[in-house]
């Protein structure tokens, strides 16, 4: 079987920590509501650090833990919805920062499922390109850039951060499933700036809105629709990945889910028939950091010794798009 192995992980969490009480000073909310509805107690937000710098810091750590040099990386896949640039890719800027001089580099946008999509892609490159030895998958997100801090139903959820993994070809078990349902795109989105070039004869919003409301440059969500999708998508993606190799869900040691809402994770666990003590959860301290959430939880659980070599892991996510995906891998 051609699988992949995670050689090393790293993470960067901004120093600036915003508690629920801090948020209650800027919007009409309170710690009790946020804690009981979401499980979030705090989130970390950049104090100006750009997305690429967080990604570079996480990548340096992942390289160090993998015991390899940046120059040995053949491909960098950066996952983000909050790049610092329309172009170049944040992956290219990270490539320079970590001295990965021989690496191809590109960004991948699958929203909160990004890291799972990235690992899936890394495996396919490693499977088909025998010259490629190491791939760096780095998730870097600065959600504070697109968060509306006047909208209490969404601003309480999000944080910033980055995490990375160096992966290589191996004989270890691997299976994955990635999917999307574009009909749900309208439930979770952030638009780019309105295009008003000098030759345009109208600035009417309806020309460019379609299913998407005018304005909405900050992240907009229909919380209930996203919640419904998430509780079905997480177990469905995990099952689809497991079924591909005839693996029993009960044989998975750890689930590392996207950290969006503790109630989503609990419902997904119930729907999968798996006890919560098999789920790695760090949402209380980080909130939802989009594609960085799964690798941050993974890195923390590896670092504190919860996840050990030989454990079977299921990394499972959902996000805007709507997207979903799961990777089952032996650590
Ligand atoms: N503080 C206090 N009250 C709040 C609040 C806040 N931060 N946000 C909303 N409320 C209020 C609402 O105004 C509403 O009041 P009302 O009944 O007087 O109208 C009440 O709380 C219930 O709101 P509701 O939207 O029904 O809450 P909910 O239980 O559905 O929880 C979310 C809202 C956003 C936490 C939940 O829908 C969710 O997590 N959805 C998924 C979002 C997500 O994961 N997005 C990212 C995906 S990658």
Short mmCIF file of C-alpha atoms and ligand atoms in Angstrom, two decimals:
data_model
loop_
_atom_site.label_atom_id
_atom_site.label_comp_id
_atom_site.label_asym_id
_atom_site.label_seq_id
_atom_site.Cartn_x
_atom_site.Cartn_y
_atom_site.Cartn_z
CA UNK A 1 0.00 0.00 0.00
CA UNK A 2 1.37 3.46 -0.82
CA UNK A 3 0.61 5.68 2.11
CA UNK A 4 2.26 8.65 3.68
CA UNK A 5 3.83 9.34 7.02
CA UNK A 6 3.78 12.50 9.09
CA UNK A 7 7.44 13.14 9.93
CA UNK A 8 6.98 16.29 11.99
CA UNK A 9 4.43 18.94 12.90
CA UNK A 10 4.56 22.53 14.11
CA UNK A 11 2.17 25.30 15.09
CA UNK A 12 2.08 29.03 15.68
CA UNK A 13 -0.47 30.60 17.99
CA UNK A 14 -0.53 34.41 18.24
CA UNK A 15 0.30 35.83 21.66
CA UNK A 16 -2.71 38.16 21.76
CA UNK A 17 -5.41 36.20 23.62
CA UNK A 18 -9.00 37.43 23.52
CA UNK A 19 -11.30 35.91 26.14
CA UNK A 20 -15.09 35.78 26.07
CA UNK A 21 -15.10 38.58 28.65
CA UNK A 22 -12.91 40.69 26.34
CA UNK A 23 -15.42 40.16 23.53
CA UNK A 24 -18.29 41.10 25.83
CA UNK A 25 -16.71 44.57 25.97
CA UNK A 26 -17.17 45.07 22.20
CA UNK A 27 -20.41 43.17 21.43
CA UNK A 28 -23.55 42.29 23.39
CA UNK A 29 -22.54 38.81 24.57
CA UNK A 30 -21.30 36.99 27.65
CA UNK A 31 -19.04 34.12 28.67
CA UNK A 32 -21.95 31.89 29.68
CA UNK A 33 -23.66 32.10 26.24
CA UNK A 34 -20.46 31.55 24.28
CA UNK A 35 -19.22 28.70 26.51
CA UNK A 36 -22.44 26.73 26.52
CA UNK A 37 -23.30 27.22 22.82
CA UNK A 38 -19.82 26.71 21.40
CA UNK A 39 -17.31 25.44 24.02
CA UNK A 40 -15.03 28.38 23.26
CA UNK A 41 -13.38 30.28 26.14
CA UNK A 42 -10.70 32.22 24.27
CA UNK A 43 -9.18 32.70 20.84
CA UNK A 44 -5.80 34.07 19.75
CA UNK A 45 -5.70 36.91 17.25
CA UNK A 46 -2.71 38.40 15.44
CA UNK A 47 -1.46 41.73 16.62
CA UNK A 48 -0.47 42.49 13.04
CA UNK A 49 1.49 39.35 12.15
CA UNK A 50 0.68 38.48 8.54
CA UNK A 51 -0.63 35.09 7.47
CA UNK A 52 2.66 34.12 5.79
CA UNK A 53 4.72 34.81 8.91
CA UNK A 54 2.52 32.58 11.06
CA UNK A 55 2.77 29.90 8.38
CA UNK A 56 6.55 30.25 8.17
CA UNK A 57 6.92 29.92 11.94
CA UNK A 58 4.77 26.76 12.04
CA UNK A 59 6.70 25.37 9.06
CA UNK A 60 10.11 25.97 10.70
CA UNK A 61 8.94 23.99 13.72
CA UNK A 62 7.57 21.17 11.56
CA UNK A 63 10.91 20.94 9.70
CA UNK A 64 12.82 20.87 12.97
CA UNK A 65 10.59 18.14 14.40
CA UNK A 66 10.90 16.17 11.16
CA UNK A 67 14.68 16.55 11.27
CA UNK A 68 14.97 17.80 7.72
CA UNK A 69 16.17 21.01 6.11
CA UNK A 70 13.96 23.40 4.14
CA UNK A 71 16.08 22.77 1.04
CA UNK A 72 14.92 19.12 1.04
CA UNK A 73 11.23 20.01 0.58
CA UNK A 74 9.99 19.38 -2.97
CA UNK A 75 6.50 20.85 -2.67
CA UNK A 76 4.72 23.31 -0.40
CA UNK A 77 0.93 23.29 -0.27
CA UNK A 78 -0.33 26.23 1.78
CA UNK A 79 -3.98 26.17 2.78
CA UNK A 80 -5.65 29.47 3.53
CA UNK A 81 -8.74 31.60 2.98
CA UNK A 82 -6.96 34.65 4.34
CA UNK A 83 -3.83 35.07 2.27
CA UNK A 84 -1.97 38.37 2.54
CA UNK A 85 -2.00 38.62 -1.24
CA UNK A 86 -4.21 37.98 -4.26
CA UNK A 87 -0.87 37.07 -5.79
CA UNK A 88 1.73 35.69 -5.14
CA UNK A 89 0.62 32.66 -3.20
CA UNK A 90 1.40 32.69 0.49
CA UNK A 91 3.16 29.36 -0.20
CA UNK A 92 5.81 31.16 -2.29
CA UNK A 93 6.45 33.69 0.47
CA UNK A 94 6.75 30.87 3.02
CA UNK A 95 9.09 29.01 0.61
CA UNK A 96 11.50 31.94 0.71
CA UNK A 97 11.18 32.40 4.49
CA UNK A 98 12.13 28.78 5.24
CA UNK A 99 14.79 28.37 2.55
CA UNK A 100 12.84 25.72 0.63
CA UNK A 101 14.69 26.69 -2.53
CA UNK A 102 13.83 23.53 -4.47
CA UNK A 103 10.13 23.45 -3.66
CA UNK A 104 7.21 24.09 -5.97
CA UNK A 105 4.63 26.12 -4.07
CA UNK A 106 0.95 26.91 -4.35
CA UNK A 107 -2.08 27.85 -2.26
CA UNK A 108 -5.14 25.67 -1.85
CA UNK A 109 -8.50 27.08 -0.76
CA UNK A 110 -10.92 24.50 0.60
CA UNK A 111 -11.79 26.67 3.62
CA UNK A 112 -11.81 24.77 6.93
CA UNK A 113 -11.35 21.44 5.10
CA UNK A 114 -8.12 22.83 3.62
CA UNK A 115 -5.62 20.80 5.63
CA UNK A 116 -7.43 17.54 4.86
CA UNK A 117 -7.54 18.46 1.15
CA UNK A 118 -3.83 19.38 1.39
CA UNK A 119 -2.80 16.05 2.90
CA UNK A 120 -4.90 14.24 0.31
CA UNK A 121 -3.13 16.17 -2.47
CA UNK A 122 0.31 15.58 -0.91
CA UNK A 123 -0.30 11.84 -0.93
CA UNK A 124 -1.26 11.89 -4.61
CA UNK A 125 1.91 13.82 -5.57
CA UNK A 126 4.09 11.46 -3.53
CA UNK A 127 2.37 8.46 -5.09
CA UNK A 128 2.95 9.60 -8.67
CA UNK A 129 6.25 11.51 -8.57
CA UNK A 130 9.15 9.32 -7.50
CA UNK A 131 11.57 12.31 -7.47
CA UNK A 132 9.54 13.97 -4.72
CA UNK A 133 10.67 13.10 -1.19
CA UNK A 134 9.04 15.54 1.19
CA UNK A 135 5.91 17.70 1.05
CA UNK A 136 5.15 20.51 3.48
CA UNK A 137 1.45 21.13 4.08
CA UNK A 138 1.00 24.38 5.95
CA UNK A 139 -2.31 25.87 7.05
CA UNK A 140 -2.22 29.57 7.93
CA UNK A 141 -5.23 31.67 8.75
CA UNK A 142 -5.82 35.24 9.82
CA UNK A 143 -9.59 35.13 10.20
CA UNK A 144 -9.57 38.38 12.22
CA UNK A 145 -9.09 40.08 8.81
CA UNK A 146 -12.53 38.99 7.60
CA UNK A 147 -14.38 38.79 10.93
CA UNK A 148 -17.14 41.31 11.60
CA UNK A 149 -16.58 42.33 15.22
CA UNK A 150 -20.03 43.94 15.31
CA UNK A 151 -21.78 40.60 14.56
CA UNK A 152 -22.07 38.72 17.86
CA UNK A 153 -23.29 35.52 16.24
CA UNK A 154 -20.06 35.04 14.27
CA UNK A 155 -17.22 37.07 15.82
CA UNK A 156 -17.20 34.91 18.94
CA UNK A 157 -16.25 31.83 16.91
CA UNK A 158 -13.04 32.72 15.11
CA UNK A 159 -9.33 32.94 15.90
CA UNK A 160 -6.02 33.12 14.03
CA UNK A 161 -3.14 30.68 13.83
CA UNK A 162 -1.07 28.35 11.71
CA UNK A 163 0.11 24.76 11.77
CA UNK A 164 2.15 22.57 9.46
CA UNK A 165 3.18 19.00 8.76
CA UNK A 166 6.08 17.51 6.80
CA UNK A 167 5.00 14.31 5.06
CA UNK A 168 6.84 11.59 3.15
CA UNK A 169 5.94 8.42 1.25
CA UNK A 170 5.58 5.31 3.41
CA UNK A 171 3.96 1.88 3.65
CA UNK A 172 1.70 3.02 6.48
CA UNK A 173 -2.05 2.82 6.18
CA UNK A 174 -3.70 5.68 4.34
CA UNK A 175 -7.16 6.43 3.02
CA UNK A 176 -8.99 9.63 2.28
CA UNK A 177 -12.21 11.11 1.04
CA UNK A 178 -12.78 14.70 -0.09
CA UNK A 179 -16.06 16.20 -1.25
CA UNK A 180 -17.99 19.40 -1.80
CA UNK A 181 -21.54 20.67 -2.20
CA UNK A 182 -21.55 24.05 -3.96
CA UNK A 183 -25.28 24.43 -3.39
CA UNK A 184 -24.34 25.41 0.15
CA UNK A 185 -21.84 28.11 -0.91
CA UNK A 186 -24.39 30.77 -0.01
CA UNK A 187 -24.46 29.68 3.64
CA UNK A 188 -20.87 30.66 4.47
CA UNK A 189 -18.88 33.24 2.55
CA UNK A 190 -16.80 36.38 2.47
CA UNK A 191 -16.76 38.39 -0.76
CA UNK A 192 -13.75 40.11 -2.30
CA UNK A 193 -13.89 43.84 -3.03
CA UNK A 194 -16.34 45.20 -5.53
CA UNK A 195 -14.74 45.73 -8.94
CA UNK A 196 -15.28 49.29 -10.16
CA UNK A 197 -12.98 49.75 -13.16
CA UNK A 198 -13.06 53.07 -15.07
CA UNK A 199 -15.10 51.67 -17.98
CA UNK A 200 -17.91 50.19 -15.95
CA UNK A 201 -21.24 51.92 -16.60
CA UNK A 202 -23.16 50.70 -13.54
CA UNK A 203 -22.28 49.89 -9.97
CA UNK A 204 -25.56 47.99 -9.37
CA UNK A 205 -24.97 45.28 -6.83
CA UNK A 206 -27.38 42.74 -8.30
CA UNK A 207 -25.11 42.17 -11.34
CA UNK A 208 -22.50 40.51 -9.16
CA UNK A 209 -24.45 39.11 -6.26
CA UNK A 210 -26.35 36.05 -7.50
CA UNK A 211 -27.17 33.95 -4.44
CA UNK A 212 -24.87 36.11 -2.36
CA UNK A 213 -26.11 39.23 -0.57
CA UNK A 214 -24.72 42.67 -1.45
CA UNK A 215 -21.77 43.80 0.64
CA UNK A 216 -20.71 40.96 2.96
CA UNK A 217 -16.98 41.55 2.67
CA UNK A 218 -16.72 40.18 6.19
CA UNK A 219 -17.49 36.53 6.84
CA UNK A 220 -21.23 35.87 6.61
CA UNK A 221 -22.81 32.65 7.82
CA UNK A 222 -26.21 31.08 8.17
CA UNK A 223 -25.26 29.40 11.46
CA UNK A 224 -28.15 26.94 11.49
CA UNK A 225 -27.57 25.69 7.93
CA UNK A 226 -23.83 25.32 8.55
CA UNK A 227 -24.53 23.47 11.81
CA UNK A 228 -26.89 21.03 10.07
CA UNK A 229 -24.36 20.35 7.29
CA UNK A 230 -21.46 19.93 9.71
CA UNK A 231 -23.11 17.34 11.94
CA UNK A 232 -23.81 15.16 8.88
CA UNK A 233 -20.62 15.91 6.91
CA UNK A 234 -18.15 14.95 9.65
CA UNK A 235 -19.43 11.39 10.18
CA UNK A 236 -20.15 10.92 6.45
CA UNK A 237 -16.61 11.90 5.43
CA UNK A 238 -15.01 9.68 8.08
CA UNK A 239 -17.16 6.69 7.05
CA UNK A 240 -16.51 7.20 3.33
CA UNK A 241 -12.75 7.28 3.90
CA UNK A 242 -12.84 4.20 6.17
CA UNK A 243 -15.08 2.24 3.78
CA UNK A 244 -12.54 2.61 0.96
CA UNK A 245 -10.18 0.24 2.77
CA UNK A 246 -12.78 -1.73 4.71
CA UNK A 247 -11.67 -0.19 8.01
CA UNK A 248 -14.00 -0.34 11.01
CA UNK A 249 -14.53 3.13 12.54
CA UNK A 250 -14.08 1.46 15.95
CA UNK A 251 -10.45 0.67 15.02
CA UNK A 252 -9.50 4.35 14.84
CA UNK A 253 -7.60 5.51 17.93
CA UNK A 254 -8.04 9.27 17.59
CA UNK A 255 -10.35 11.59 15.71
CA UNK A 256 -8.96 15.07 15.09
CA UNK A 257 -12.00 17.06 13.95
CA UNK A 258 -12.29 20.63 12.69
CA UNK A 259 -12.78 22.73 15.81
CA UNK A 260 -15.86 24.81 14.95
CA UNK A 261 -18.23 24.20 17.83
CA UNK A 262 -18.08 21.61 20.64
CA UNK A 263 -21.75 20.80 20.07
CA UNK A 264 -21.05 19.99 16.41
CA UNK A 265 -18.22 17.67 17.47
CA UNK A 266 -20.38 15.97 20.13
CA UNK A 267 -23.25 15.40 17.69
CA UNK A 268 -20.85 14.09 15.03
CA UNK A 269 -19.31 11.69 17.57
CA UNK A 270 -22.76 10.43 18.50
CA UNK A 271 -23.71 10.00 14.83
CA UNK A 272 -20.52 8.00 14.29
CA UNK A 273 -21.13 5.89 17.38
CA UNK A 274 -17.78 6.92 18.87
CA UNK A 275 -17.19 8.13 22.44
CA UNK A 276 -16.04 11.73 22.90
CA UNK A 277 -12.88 10.59 24.69
CA UNK A 278 -11.51 9.53 21.29
CA UNK A 279 -11.87 13.09 19.99
CA UNK A 280 -9.01 15.57 20.26
CA UNK A 281 -10.57 18.89 21.26
CA UNK A 282 -8.76 22.19 21.82
CA UNK A 283 -11.57 24.56 20.87
CA UNK A 284 -11.77 26.17 24.34
CA UNK A 285 -8.40 27.87 23.82
CA UNK A 286 -8.36 28.49 20.05
CA UNK A 287 -11.91 28.82 18.72
CA UNK A 288 -12.25 28.13 15.01
CA UNK A 289 -9.04 28.84 13.08
CA UNK A 290 -10.36 27.45 9.77
CA UNK A 291 -7.85 25.18 8.00
CA UNK A 292 -5.32 25.65 10.83
CA UNK A 293 -7.64 24.07 13.39
CA UNK A 294 -7.06 20.37 12.60
CA UNK A 295 -3.24 20.56 12.34
CA UNK A 296 -3.04 22.74 15.47
CA UNK A 297 -5.03 20.15 17.46
CA UNK A 298 -2.91 17.39 15.90
CA UNK A 299 0.35 19.14 16.79
CA UNK A 300 -0.74 19.79 20.38
CA UNK A 301 -1.84 16.18 20.89
CA UNK A 302 1.45 14.88 19.48
CA UNK A 303 3.45 17.31 21.60
CA UNK A 304 1.70 16.42 24.87
CA UNK A 305 2.06 12.68 24.16
CA UNK A 306 -1.65 11.94 23.66
CA UNK A 307 -1.05 10.76 20.09
CA UNK A 308 1.72 8.18 19.80
CA UNK A 309 3.54 6.54 16.89
CA UNK A 310 1.44 3.70 15.52
CA UNK A 311 -1.91 5.29 16.44
CA UNK A 312 -4.56 5.34 13.74
CA UNK A 313 -5.82 8.89 13.22
CA UNK A 314 -8.83 10.29 11.44
CA UNK A 315 -8.44 13.97 10.51
CA UNK A 316 -11.91 15.14 9.57
CA UNK A 317 -13.24 18.53 8.56
CA UNK A 318 -15.95 20.59 6.92
CA UNK A 319 -16.13 24.18 5.84
CA UNK A 320 -17.20 26.87 3.40
CA UNK A 321 -17.89 25.70 -0.10
CA UNK A 322 -19.44 23.72 1.40
CA UNK A 323 -16.56 21.28 1.63
CA UNK A 324 -15.82 18.20 3.68
CA UNK A 325 -13.10 15.61 3.92
CA UNK A 326 -11.36 12.97 6.00
CA UNK A 327 -7.91 11.47 6.01
CA UNK A 328 -7.22 8.26 7.92
CA UNK A 329 -3.54 7.73 8.55
CA UNK A 330 -1.24 5.83 10.86
CA UNK A 331 0.98 8.21 12.83
N1 LIG B 1 -24.20 36.20 22.66
C1 LIG B 1 -25.44 36.23 23.17
N2 LIG B 1 -26.53 35.93 22.44
C2 LIG B 1 -26.35 35.58 21.16
C3 LIG B 1 -25.07 35.54 20.57
C4 LIG B 1 -23.98 35.87 21.38
N3 LIG B 1 -22.71 35.84 20.92
N4 LIG B 1 -25.21 35.17 19.28
C5 LIG B 1 -26.51 34.98 19.05
N5 LIG B 1 -27.21 35.24 20.19
C6 LIG B 1 -28.65 35.15 20.42
C7 LIG B 1 -29.45 35.30 19.13
O1 LIG B 1 -29.65 36.68 18.84
C8 LIG B 1 -30.71 34.60 19.50
O2 LIG B 1 -31.51 35.44 20.29
P1 LIG B 1 -33.09 35.49 20.09
O3 LIG B 1 -33.57 34.08 20.41
O4 LIG B 1 -33.52 36.51 21.06
O5 LIG B 1 -33.32 35.86 18.66
C9 LIG B 1 -30.25 33.45 20.41
O6 LIG B 1 -28.95 33.86 20.88
C10 LIG B 1 -30.13 32.12 19.72
O7 LIG B 1 -29.44 32.32 18.49
P2 LIG B 1 -29.19 31.14 17.50
O8 LIG B 1 -28.56 31.68 16.26
O9 LIG B 1 -30.45 30.33 17.38
O10 LIG B 1 -28.11 30.28 18.32
P3 LIG B 1 -27.60 28.86 18.01
O11 LIG B 1 -27.87 27.99 19.19
O12 LIG B 1 -28.02 28.39 16.65
O13 LIG B 1 -26.02 29.08 17.96
C11 LIG B 1 -24.15 29.35 16.48
C12 LIG B 1 -25.45 29.95 16.98
C13 LIG B 1 -23.53 30.32 15.48
C14 LIG B 1 -23.20 29.17 17.66
C15 LIG B 1 -24.46 27.96 15.84
O14 LIG B 1 -25.51 28.10 14.92
C16 LIG B 1 -23.27 27.39 15.12
O15 LIG B 1 -22.26 27.06 15.72
N6 LIG B 1 -23.37 27.20 13.78
C17 LIG B 1 -22.25 26.72 12.99
C18 LIG B 1 -21.33 27.87 12.68
C19 LIG B 1 -19.98 27.44 12.22
O16 LIG B 1 -19.45 26.44 12.65
N7 LIG B 1 -19.37 28.23 11.31
C20 LIG B 1 -18.06 27.98 10.80
C21 LIG B 1 -18.03 26.75 9.99
S1 LIG B 1 -16.45 26.33 9.41
#
